[in-house]
Coordinates of C-alpha atoms and ligand atoms in Angstrom, one line a residue:
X1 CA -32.4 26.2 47.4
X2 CA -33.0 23.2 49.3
X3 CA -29.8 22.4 50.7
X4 CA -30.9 20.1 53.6
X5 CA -28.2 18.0 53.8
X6 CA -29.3 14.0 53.9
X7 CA -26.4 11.7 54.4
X8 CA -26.0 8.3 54.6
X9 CA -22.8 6.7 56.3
X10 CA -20.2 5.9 53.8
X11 CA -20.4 2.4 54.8
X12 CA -23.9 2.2 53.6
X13 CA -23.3 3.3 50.2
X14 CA -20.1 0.7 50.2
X15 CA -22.7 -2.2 51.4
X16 CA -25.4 -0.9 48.4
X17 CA -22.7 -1.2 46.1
X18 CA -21.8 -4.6 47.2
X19 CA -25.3 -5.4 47.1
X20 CA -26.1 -4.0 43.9
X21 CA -22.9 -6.3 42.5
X22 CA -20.8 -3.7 41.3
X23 CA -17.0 -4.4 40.9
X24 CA -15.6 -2.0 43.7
X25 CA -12.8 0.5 41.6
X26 CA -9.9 0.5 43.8
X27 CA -10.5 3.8 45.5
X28 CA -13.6 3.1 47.4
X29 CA -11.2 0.8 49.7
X30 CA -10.1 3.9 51.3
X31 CA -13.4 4.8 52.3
X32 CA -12.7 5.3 55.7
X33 CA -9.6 7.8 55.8
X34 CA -10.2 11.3 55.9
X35 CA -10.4 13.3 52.9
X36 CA -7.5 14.3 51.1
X37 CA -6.9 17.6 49.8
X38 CA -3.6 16.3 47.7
X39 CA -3.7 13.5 44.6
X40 CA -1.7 11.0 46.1
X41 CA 0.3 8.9 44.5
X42 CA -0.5 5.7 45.6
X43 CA -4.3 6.8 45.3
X44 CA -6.7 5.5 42.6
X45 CA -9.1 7.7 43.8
X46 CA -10.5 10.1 40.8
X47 CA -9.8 14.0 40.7
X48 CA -12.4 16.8 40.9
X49 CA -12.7 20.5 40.2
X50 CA -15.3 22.9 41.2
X51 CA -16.8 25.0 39.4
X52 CA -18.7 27.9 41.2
X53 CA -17.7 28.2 44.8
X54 CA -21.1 29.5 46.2
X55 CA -22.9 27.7 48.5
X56 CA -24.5 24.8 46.8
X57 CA -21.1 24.3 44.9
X58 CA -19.0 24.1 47.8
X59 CA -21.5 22.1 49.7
X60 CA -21.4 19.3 46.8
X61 CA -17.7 19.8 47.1
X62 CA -17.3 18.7 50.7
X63 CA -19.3 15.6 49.9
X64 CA -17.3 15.1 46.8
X65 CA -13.6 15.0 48.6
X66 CA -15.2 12.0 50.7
X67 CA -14.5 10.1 47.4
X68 CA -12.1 11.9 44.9
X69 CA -9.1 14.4 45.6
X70 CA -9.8 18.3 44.9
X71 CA -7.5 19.5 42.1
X72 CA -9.1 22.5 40.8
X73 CA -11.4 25.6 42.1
X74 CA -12.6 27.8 39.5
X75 CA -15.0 30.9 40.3
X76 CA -15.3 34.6 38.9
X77 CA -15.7 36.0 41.9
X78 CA -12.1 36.3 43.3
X79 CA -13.3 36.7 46.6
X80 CA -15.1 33.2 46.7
X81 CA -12.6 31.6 45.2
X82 CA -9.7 32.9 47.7
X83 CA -12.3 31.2 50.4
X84 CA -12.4 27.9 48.3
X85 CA -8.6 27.5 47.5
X86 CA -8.0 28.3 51.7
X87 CA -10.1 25.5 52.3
X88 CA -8.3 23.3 49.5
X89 CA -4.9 24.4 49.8
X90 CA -3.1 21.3 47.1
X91 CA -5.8 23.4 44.6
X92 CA -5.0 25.3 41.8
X93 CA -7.5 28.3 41.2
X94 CA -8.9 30.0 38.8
X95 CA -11.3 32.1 36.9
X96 CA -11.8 30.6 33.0
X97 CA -13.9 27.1 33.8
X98 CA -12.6 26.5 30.2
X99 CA -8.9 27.0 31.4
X100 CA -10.3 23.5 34.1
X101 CA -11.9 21.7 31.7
X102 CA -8.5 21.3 29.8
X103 CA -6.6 20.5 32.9
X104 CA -5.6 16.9 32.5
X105 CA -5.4 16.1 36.2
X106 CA -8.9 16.6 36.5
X107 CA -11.3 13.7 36.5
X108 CA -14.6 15.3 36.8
X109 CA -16.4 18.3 37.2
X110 CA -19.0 19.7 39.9
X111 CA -20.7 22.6 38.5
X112 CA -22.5 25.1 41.2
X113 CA -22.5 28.4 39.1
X114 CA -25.8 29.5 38.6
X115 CA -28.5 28.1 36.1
X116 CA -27.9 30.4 33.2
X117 CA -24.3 28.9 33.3
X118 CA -24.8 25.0 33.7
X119 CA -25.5 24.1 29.7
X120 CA -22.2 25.7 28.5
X121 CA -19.9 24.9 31.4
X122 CA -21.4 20.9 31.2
X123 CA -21.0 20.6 27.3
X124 CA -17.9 21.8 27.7
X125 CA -16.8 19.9 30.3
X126 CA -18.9 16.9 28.5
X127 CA -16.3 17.5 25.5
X128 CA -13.3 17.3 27.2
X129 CA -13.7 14.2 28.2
X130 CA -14.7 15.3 32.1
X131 CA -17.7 13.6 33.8
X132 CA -20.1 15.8 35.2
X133 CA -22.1 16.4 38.7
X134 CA -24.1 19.7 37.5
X135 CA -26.3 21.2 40.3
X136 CA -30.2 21.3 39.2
X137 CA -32.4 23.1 37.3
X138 CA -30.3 21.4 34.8
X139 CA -30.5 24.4 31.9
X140 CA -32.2 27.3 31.4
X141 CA -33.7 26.6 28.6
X142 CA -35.9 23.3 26.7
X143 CA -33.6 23.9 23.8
X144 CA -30.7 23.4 26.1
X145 CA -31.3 20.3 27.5
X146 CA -31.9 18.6 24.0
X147 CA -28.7 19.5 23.3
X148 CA -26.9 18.6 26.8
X149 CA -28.7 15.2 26.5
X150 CA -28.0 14.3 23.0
X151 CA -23.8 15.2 24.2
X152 CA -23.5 13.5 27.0
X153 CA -24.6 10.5 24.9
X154 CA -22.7 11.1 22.0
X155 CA -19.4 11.4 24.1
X156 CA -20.7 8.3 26.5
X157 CA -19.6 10.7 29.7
X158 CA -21.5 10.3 33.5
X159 CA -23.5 13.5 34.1
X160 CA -25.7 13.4 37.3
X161 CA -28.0 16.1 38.0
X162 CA -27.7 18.0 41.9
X163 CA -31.5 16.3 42.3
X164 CA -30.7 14.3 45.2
X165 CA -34.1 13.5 46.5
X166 CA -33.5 11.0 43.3
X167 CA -31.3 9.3 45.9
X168 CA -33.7 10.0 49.3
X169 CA -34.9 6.7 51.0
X170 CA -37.9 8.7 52.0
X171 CA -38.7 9.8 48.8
X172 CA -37.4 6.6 46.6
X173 CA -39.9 4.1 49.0
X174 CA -43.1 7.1 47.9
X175 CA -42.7 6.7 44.5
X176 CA -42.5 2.5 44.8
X177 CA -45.6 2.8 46.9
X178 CA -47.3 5.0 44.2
X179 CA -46.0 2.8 41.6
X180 CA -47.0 -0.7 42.3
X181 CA -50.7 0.9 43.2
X182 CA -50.9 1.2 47.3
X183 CA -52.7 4.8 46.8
X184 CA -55.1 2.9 43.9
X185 CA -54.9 4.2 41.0
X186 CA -52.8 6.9 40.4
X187 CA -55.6 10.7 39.8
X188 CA -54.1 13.7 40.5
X189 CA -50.6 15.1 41.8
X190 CA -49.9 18.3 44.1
X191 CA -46.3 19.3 43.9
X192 CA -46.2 22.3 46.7
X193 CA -43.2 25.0 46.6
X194 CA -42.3 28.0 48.5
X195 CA -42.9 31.4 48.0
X196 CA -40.3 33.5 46.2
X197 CA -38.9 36.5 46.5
X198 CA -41.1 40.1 46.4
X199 CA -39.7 42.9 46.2
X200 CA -37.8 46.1 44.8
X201 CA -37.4 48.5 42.8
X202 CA -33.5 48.2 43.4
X203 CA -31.0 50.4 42.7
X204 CA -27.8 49.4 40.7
X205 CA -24.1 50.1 42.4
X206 CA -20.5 50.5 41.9
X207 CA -19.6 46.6 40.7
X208 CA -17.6 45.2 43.7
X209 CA -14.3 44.9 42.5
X210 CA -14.0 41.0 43.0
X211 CA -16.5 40.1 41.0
X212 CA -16.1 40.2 37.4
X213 CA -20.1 40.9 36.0
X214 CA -20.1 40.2 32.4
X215 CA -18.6 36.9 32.9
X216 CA -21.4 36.5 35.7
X217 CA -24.1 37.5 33.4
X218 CA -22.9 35.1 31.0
X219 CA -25.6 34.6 27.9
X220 CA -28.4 37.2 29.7
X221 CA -29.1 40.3 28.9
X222 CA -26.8 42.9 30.3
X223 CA -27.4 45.0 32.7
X224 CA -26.1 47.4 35.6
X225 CA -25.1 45.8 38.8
X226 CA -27.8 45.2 40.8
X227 CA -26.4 43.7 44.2
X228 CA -30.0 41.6 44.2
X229 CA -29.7 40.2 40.9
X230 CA -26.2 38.2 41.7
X231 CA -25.2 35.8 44.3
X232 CA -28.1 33.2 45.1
X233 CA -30.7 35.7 44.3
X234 CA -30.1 35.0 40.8
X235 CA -33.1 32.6 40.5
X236 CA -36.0 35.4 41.3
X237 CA -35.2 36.9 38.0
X238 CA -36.8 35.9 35.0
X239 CA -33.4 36.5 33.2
X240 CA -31.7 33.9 35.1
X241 CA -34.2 31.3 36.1
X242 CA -37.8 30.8 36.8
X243 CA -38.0 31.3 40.4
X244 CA -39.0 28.4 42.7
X245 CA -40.8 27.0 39.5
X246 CA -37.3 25.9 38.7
X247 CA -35.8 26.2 41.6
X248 CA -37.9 24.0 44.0
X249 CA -39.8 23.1 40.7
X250 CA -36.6 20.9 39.8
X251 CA -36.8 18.8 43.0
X252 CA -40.7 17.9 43.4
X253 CA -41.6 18.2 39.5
X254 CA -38.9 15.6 38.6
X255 CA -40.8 13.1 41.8
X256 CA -44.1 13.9 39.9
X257 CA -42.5 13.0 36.5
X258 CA -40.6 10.3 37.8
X259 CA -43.9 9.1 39.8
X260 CA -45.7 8.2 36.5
X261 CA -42.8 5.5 35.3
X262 CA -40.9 5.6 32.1
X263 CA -43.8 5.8 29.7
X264 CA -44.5 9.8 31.2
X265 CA -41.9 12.2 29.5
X266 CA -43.6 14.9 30.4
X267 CA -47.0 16.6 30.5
X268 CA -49.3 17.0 27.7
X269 CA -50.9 20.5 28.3
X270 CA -50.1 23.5 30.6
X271 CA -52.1 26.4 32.0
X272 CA -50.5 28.6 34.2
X273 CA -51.9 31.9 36.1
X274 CA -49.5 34.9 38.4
X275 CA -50.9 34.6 41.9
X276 CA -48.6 38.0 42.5
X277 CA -47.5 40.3 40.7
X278 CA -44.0 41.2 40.9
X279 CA -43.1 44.8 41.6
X280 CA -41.6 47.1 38.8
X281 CA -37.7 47.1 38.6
X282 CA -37.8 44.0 41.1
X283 CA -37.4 40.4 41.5
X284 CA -39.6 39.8 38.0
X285 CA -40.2 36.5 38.6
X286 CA -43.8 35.9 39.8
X287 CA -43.6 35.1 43.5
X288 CA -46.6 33.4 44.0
X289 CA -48.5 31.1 40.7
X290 CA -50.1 28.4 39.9
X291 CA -49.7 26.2 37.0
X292 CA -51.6 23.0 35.8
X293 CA -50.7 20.3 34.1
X294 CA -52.1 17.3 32.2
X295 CA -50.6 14.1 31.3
X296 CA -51.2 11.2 28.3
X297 CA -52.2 8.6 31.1
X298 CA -55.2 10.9 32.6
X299 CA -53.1 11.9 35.6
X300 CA -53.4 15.7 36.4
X301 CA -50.7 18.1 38.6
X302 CA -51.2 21.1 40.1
X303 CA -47.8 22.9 40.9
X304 CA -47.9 26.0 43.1
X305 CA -46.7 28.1 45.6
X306 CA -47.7 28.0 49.4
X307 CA -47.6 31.6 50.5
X308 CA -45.0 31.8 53.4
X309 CA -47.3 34.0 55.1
X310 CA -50.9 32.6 54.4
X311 CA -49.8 29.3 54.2
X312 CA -53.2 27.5 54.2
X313 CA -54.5 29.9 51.5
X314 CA -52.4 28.6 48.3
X315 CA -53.8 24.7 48.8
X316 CA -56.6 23.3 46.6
X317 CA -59.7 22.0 48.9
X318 CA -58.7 18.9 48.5
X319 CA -55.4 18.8 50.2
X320 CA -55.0 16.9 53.5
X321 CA -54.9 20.0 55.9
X322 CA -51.1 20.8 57.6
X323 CA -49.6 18.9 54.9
X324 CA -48.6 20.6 52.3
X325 CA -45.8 22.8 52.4
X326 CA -43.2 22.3 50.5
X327 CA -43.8 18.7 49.1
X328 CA -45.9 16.3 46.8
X329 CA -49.1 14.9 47.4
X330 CA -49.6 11.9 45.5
X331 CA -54.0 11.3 45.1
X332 CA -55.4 8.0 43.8
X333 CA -58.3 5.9 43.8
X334 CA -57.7 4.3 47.2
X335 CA -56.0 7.2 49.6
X336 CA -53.0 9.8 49.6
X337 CA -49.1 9.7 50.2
X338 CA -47.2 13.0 50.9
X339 CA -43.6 12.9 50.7
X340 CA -41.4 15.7 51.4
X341 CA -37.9 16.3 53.2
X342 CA -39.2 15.9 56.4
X343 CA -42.0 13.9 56.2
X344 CA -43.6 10.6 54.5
X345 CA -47.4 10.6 55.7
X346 CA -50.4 8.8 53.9
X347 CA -53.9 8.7 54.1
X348 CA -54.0 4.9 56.3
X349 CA -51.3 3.9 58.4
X350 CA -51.0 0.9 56.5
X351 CA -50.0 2.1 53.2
X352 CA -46.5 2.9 54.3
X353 CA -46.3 -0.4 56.8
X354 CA -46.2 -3.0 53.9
X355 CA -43.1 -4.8 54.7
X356 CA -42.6 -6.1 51.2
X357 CA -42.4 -2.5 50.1
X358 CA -40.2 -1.2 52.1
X359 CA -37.9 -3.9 51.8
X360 CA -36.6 -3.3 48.4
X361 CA -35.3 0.9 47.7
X362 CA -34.2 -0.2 44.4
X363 CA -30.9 0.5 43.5
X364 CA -28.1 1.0 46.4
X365 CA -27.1 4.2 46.2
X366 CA -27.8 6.9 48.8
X367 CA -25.4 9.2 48.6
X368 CA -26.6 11.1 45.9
X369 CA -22.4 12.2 45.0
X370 CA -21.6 9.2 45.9
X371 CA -23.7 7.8 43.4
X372 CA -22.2 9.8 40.8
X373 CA -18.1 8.7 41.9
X374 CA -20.0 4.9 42.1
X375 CA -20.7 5.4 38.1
X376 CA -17.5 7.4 37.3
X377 CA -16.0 4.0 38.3
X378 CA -18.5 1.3 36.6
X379 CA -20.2 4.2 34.2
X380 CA -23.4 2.6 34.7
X381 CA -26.2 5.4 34.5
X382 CA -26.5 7.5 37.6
X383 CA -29.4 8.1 39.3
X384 CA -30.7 11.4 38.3
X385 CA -29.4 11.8 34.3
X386 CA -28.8 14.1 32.2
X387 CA -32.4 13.0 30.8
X388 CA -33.3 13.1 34.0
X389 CA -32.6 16.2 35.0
X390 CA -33.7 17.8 31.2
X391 CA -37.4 16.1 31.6
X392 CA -37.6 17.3 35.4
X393 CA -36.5 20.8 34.6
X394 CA -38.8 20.9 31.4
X395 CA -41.8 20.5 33.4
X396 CA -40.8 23.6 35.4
X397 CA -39.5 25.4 32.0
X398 CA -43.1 24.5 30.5
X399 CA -44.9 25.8 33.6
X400 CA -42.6 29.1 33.0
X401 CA -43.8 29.9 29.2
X402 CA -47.8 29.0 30.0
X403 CA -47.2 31.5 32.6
X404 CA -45.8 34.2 30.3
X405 CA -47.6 33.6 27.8
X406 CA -50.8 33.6 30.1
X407 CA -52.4 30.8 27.3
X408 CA -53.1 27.2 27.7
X409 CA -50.9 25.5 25.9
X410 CA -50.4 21.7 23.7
X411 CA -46.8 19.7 24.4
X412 CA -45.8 16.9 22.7
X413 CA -43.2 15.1 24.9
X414 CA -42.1 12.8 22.4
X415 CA -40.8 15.6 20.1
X416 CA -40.4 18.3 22.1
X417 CA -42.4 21.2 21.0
X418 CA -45.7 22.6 21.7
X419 CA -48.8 22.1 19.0
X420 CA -52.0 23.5 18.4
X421 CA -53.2 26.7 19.3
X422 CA -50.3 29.3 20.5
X423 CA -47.5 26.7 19.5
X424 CA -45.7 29.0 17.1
X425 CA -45.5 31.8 19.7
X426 CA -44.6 29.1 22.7
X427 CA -41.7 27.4 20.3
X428 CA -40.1 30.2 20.3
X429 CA -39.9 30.1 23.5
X430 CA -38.0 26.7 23.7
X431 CA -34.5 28.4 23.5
X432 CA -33.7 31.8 24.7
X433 CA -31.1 34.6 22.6
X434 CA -27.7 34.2 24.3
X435 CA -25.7 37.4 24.4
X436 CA -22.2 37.4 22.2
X437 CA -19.7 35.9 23.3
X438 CA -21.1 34.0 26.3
X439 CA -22.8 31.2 22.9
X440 CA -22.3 28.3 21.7
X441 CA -19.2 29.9 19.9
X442 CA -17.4 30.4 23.6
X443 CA -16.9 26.7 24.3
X444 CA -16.1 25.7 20.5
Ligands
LIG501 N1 -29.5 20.6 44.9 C1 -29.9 21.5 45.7 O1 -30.7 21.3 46.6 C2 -29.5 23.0 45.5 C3 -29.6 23.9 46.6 C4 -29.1 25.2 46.4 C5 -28.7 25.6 45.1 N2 -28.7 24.7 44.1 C6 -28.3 25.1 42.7 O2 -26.9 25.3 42.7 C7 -26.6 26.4 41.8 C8 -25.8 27.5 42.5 O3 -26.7 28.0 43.5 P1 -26.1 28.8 44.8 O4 -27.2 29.1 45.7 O5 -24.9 28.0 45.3 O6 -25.5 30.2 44.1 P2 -24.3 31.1 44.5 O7 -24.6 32.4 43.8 O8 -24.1 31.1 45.9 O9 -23.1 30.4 43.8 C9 -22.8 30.4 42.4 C10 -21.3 30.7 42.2 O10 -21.0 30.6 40.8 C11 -20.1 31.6 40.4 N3 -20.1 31.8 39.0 C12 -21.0 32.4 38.2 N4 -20.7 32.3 36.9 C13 -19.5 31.6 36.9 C14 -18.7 31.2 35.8 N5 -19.0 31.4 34.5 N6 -17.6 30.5 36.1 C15 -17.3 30.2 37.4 N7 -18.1 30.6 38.5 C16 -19.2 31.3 38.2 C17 -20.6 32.8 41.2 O11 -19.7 33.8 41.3 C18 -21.0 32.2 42.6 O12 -19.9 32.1 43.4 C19 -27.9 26.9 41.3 O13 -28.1 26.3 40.0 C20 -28.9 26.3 42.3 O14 -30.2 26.0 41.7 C21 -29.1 23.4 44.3

């Protein structure tokens, strides 16, 4: 979720580049003309292909053919992917993403399927030579992500992850104000997400006959159709996700990791507890939790759910009252910054005024697509990597097995798996069984 759109004007993302000293590739000189739905031949400008037309991935999409030409629209629901290719005429369609991968005309890949599809469509992609925008929680697993990382690396490819407050000025200017010590020192971080989804039993139905379920279900465990378990619902079941602990979680976990600098890969302990339970034969994701977190450099997070309709009744007693819905409190020594999509507040007017702060945003790039077609060309690192997106979506994943587990638990961020008490249980946790033949074996 999360699909408030924040858009800078070409033209800014052309100056950052300038600024930033990057050679400009030919195509960003045609900024200014209209998108083209053709490759044209006197174009430089890249190719790309979608991959799950649903809303996110066709939102990326229409961002995307502001820089690059739209070759390719691939979904397994034939219904959604008639609606992409009318709105992308020059595209060829189609309902094998490993049929795209292979296309040669295709420059790079925007993945919008949902999370228990990202990992194999992006290492295949990865392998094919394609660079990738994959929408966020990166994977579905920890397991995953050790694997995408350790690809995209091998096989020197772009991969930015869909987590574009990475590339918010609002959010970008919190974490330099956290960073070089305005708040004090840095205690204790509330990352606020919403409610998800309560409800059920629900009934399965006839399979509509546009949408072709086992491909859909991919690598998770098979079941009836359930209209409530496909199309954008997808991430209230613990089959497919982690609710809005990876969902939302993905967004404001990755600014609490990202907060703590370069040294933090990720949290040292987790305790989670179910606020709610969910209801038998329903969305079986928890709607409402709480999960804690500690790091190596003393800092402590508290990630939970604001209850849509209690909203002041999920916040610790600490927590600046109005503020947090849907956000991240940042607590030090000397005073508070909240930073959300709406919103940068702080505890004294003056913590946010410091010219010299706000000054410098760090790199140029504010389109957070546009920062990925600005690294296609130069193949500098973009702005929310595949690292990136594997720490931010780990923290979530970590969250998720504490939860299930209902057990305090030991992470060592440095090698990846839990220790101590509960560790053999929780390891096993790290990767998930994916049904034949939506494995590893289906991209080979
Ligand atoms: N960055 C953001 O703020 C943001 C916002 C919303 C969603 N998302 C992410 O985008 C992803 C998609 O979410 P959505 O809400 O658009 O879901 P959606 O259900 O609307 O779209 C997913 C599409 O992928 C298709 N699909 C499924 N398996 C496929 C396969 N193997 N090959 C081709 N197509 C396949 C589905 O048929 C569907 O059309 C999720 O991972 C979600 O977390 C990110």
């Amino acid at each position: 979720m999360g699909m408030t759109p924040f858009y800078f004007p070409r033209r800014d993302f052309l100056r950052g580049l300038a600024v930033a000293g990057a050679t400009l590739p030919a195509w960003t000189t045609h900024a200014a003309e209209p998108a083209s739905t053709t490759r044209r031949k006197d174009s430089a400008r890249p190719t790309v292909a979608l991959i799950g037309c649903g809303g996110m991935g066709s939102y990326d999409l229409s961002d995307a053919a502001k820089f690059a030409d739209v070759v390719a629209v691939c979904d397994v629901d034939t219904g959604r992917l008639a609606a992409a290719g009318a709105k992308y005429p020059a595209a060829t369609r189609h309902t094998d993403f490993r049929q795209v991968v292979q296309l040669k005309n295709v420059d790079t890949i925007i993945n919008g399927t949902p999370d228990h599809w990202h990992t194999l469509i992006n290492l295949a992609a990865i392998r094919a030579g394609k660079d990738v925008y994959s929408e966020k929680p990166l994977t579905l697993t920890i397991d995953e992500g050790i694997r995408l990382v350790r690809e995209v690396q091998r096989h020197g490819r772009v991969l930015q992850t869909g987590s574009q407050q990475r590339s918010d000025r609002r959010f970008r200017l919190a974490i330099r104000l956290v960073q070089s010590g305005r708040i004090g020192q840095l205690r204790h971080i509330l990352t606020s997400l919403p409610s998800g989804r309560h409800g059920g039993p629900f009934a399965s139905k006839p399979m509509p006959a546009e949408l072709n379920w086992d491909v859909w279900q991919g690598q998770t465990p098979r079941h009836d159709y359930v209209a409530e378990r496909a199309h954008s619902n997808f991430r209230y079941w613990w089959d497919y996700g982690a609710g809005t602990l990876t969902d939302w979680g993905a967004h404001h976990n990755d600014v609490a990791l990202w907060a703590q600098g370069p040294g933090i890969a990720g949290p040292v302990s987790v305790t989670a507890q179910t606020l709610r339970d969910p209801v038998p034969g329903g969305f079986s994701f928890p709607s409402l939790y709480r999960v804690d977190y500690t790091y190596a450099n003393g800092v402590t997070q508290t990630c939970q759910t604001v209850d849509s309709e209690n909203p002041s009744g999920g916040t610790t007693g600490s927590t600046p009252p109005g503020q947090m819905v849907n956000g991240v409190l940042f607590q030090g020594s000397d005073g508070w910054i909240f930073v959300s999509r709406g919103k940068l507040e702080a505890s004294r007017a003056e913590i946010l005024q410091d010219p010299d702060a706000q000054a410098d945003f760090g790199p140029a790039h504010e389109n957070h697509v546009g920062n990925f077609f600005a690294c296609v060309a130069s193949r500098e690192t973009p702005a929310a990597s595949a690292s990136v997106g594997h720490r931010a979506v780990s923290v979530c994943h970590l969250g998720a097995i504490a939860l299930r587990l209902g057990r305090r638990l030991q992470w060592d961020p440095a090698a990846e798996r839990f220790k101590g008490d509960g560790a053999r249980e929780a390891n096993r946790q790290l990767a998930r069984e994916m049904r034949a033949p939506f494995n590893y074996d289906y991209i080979a």
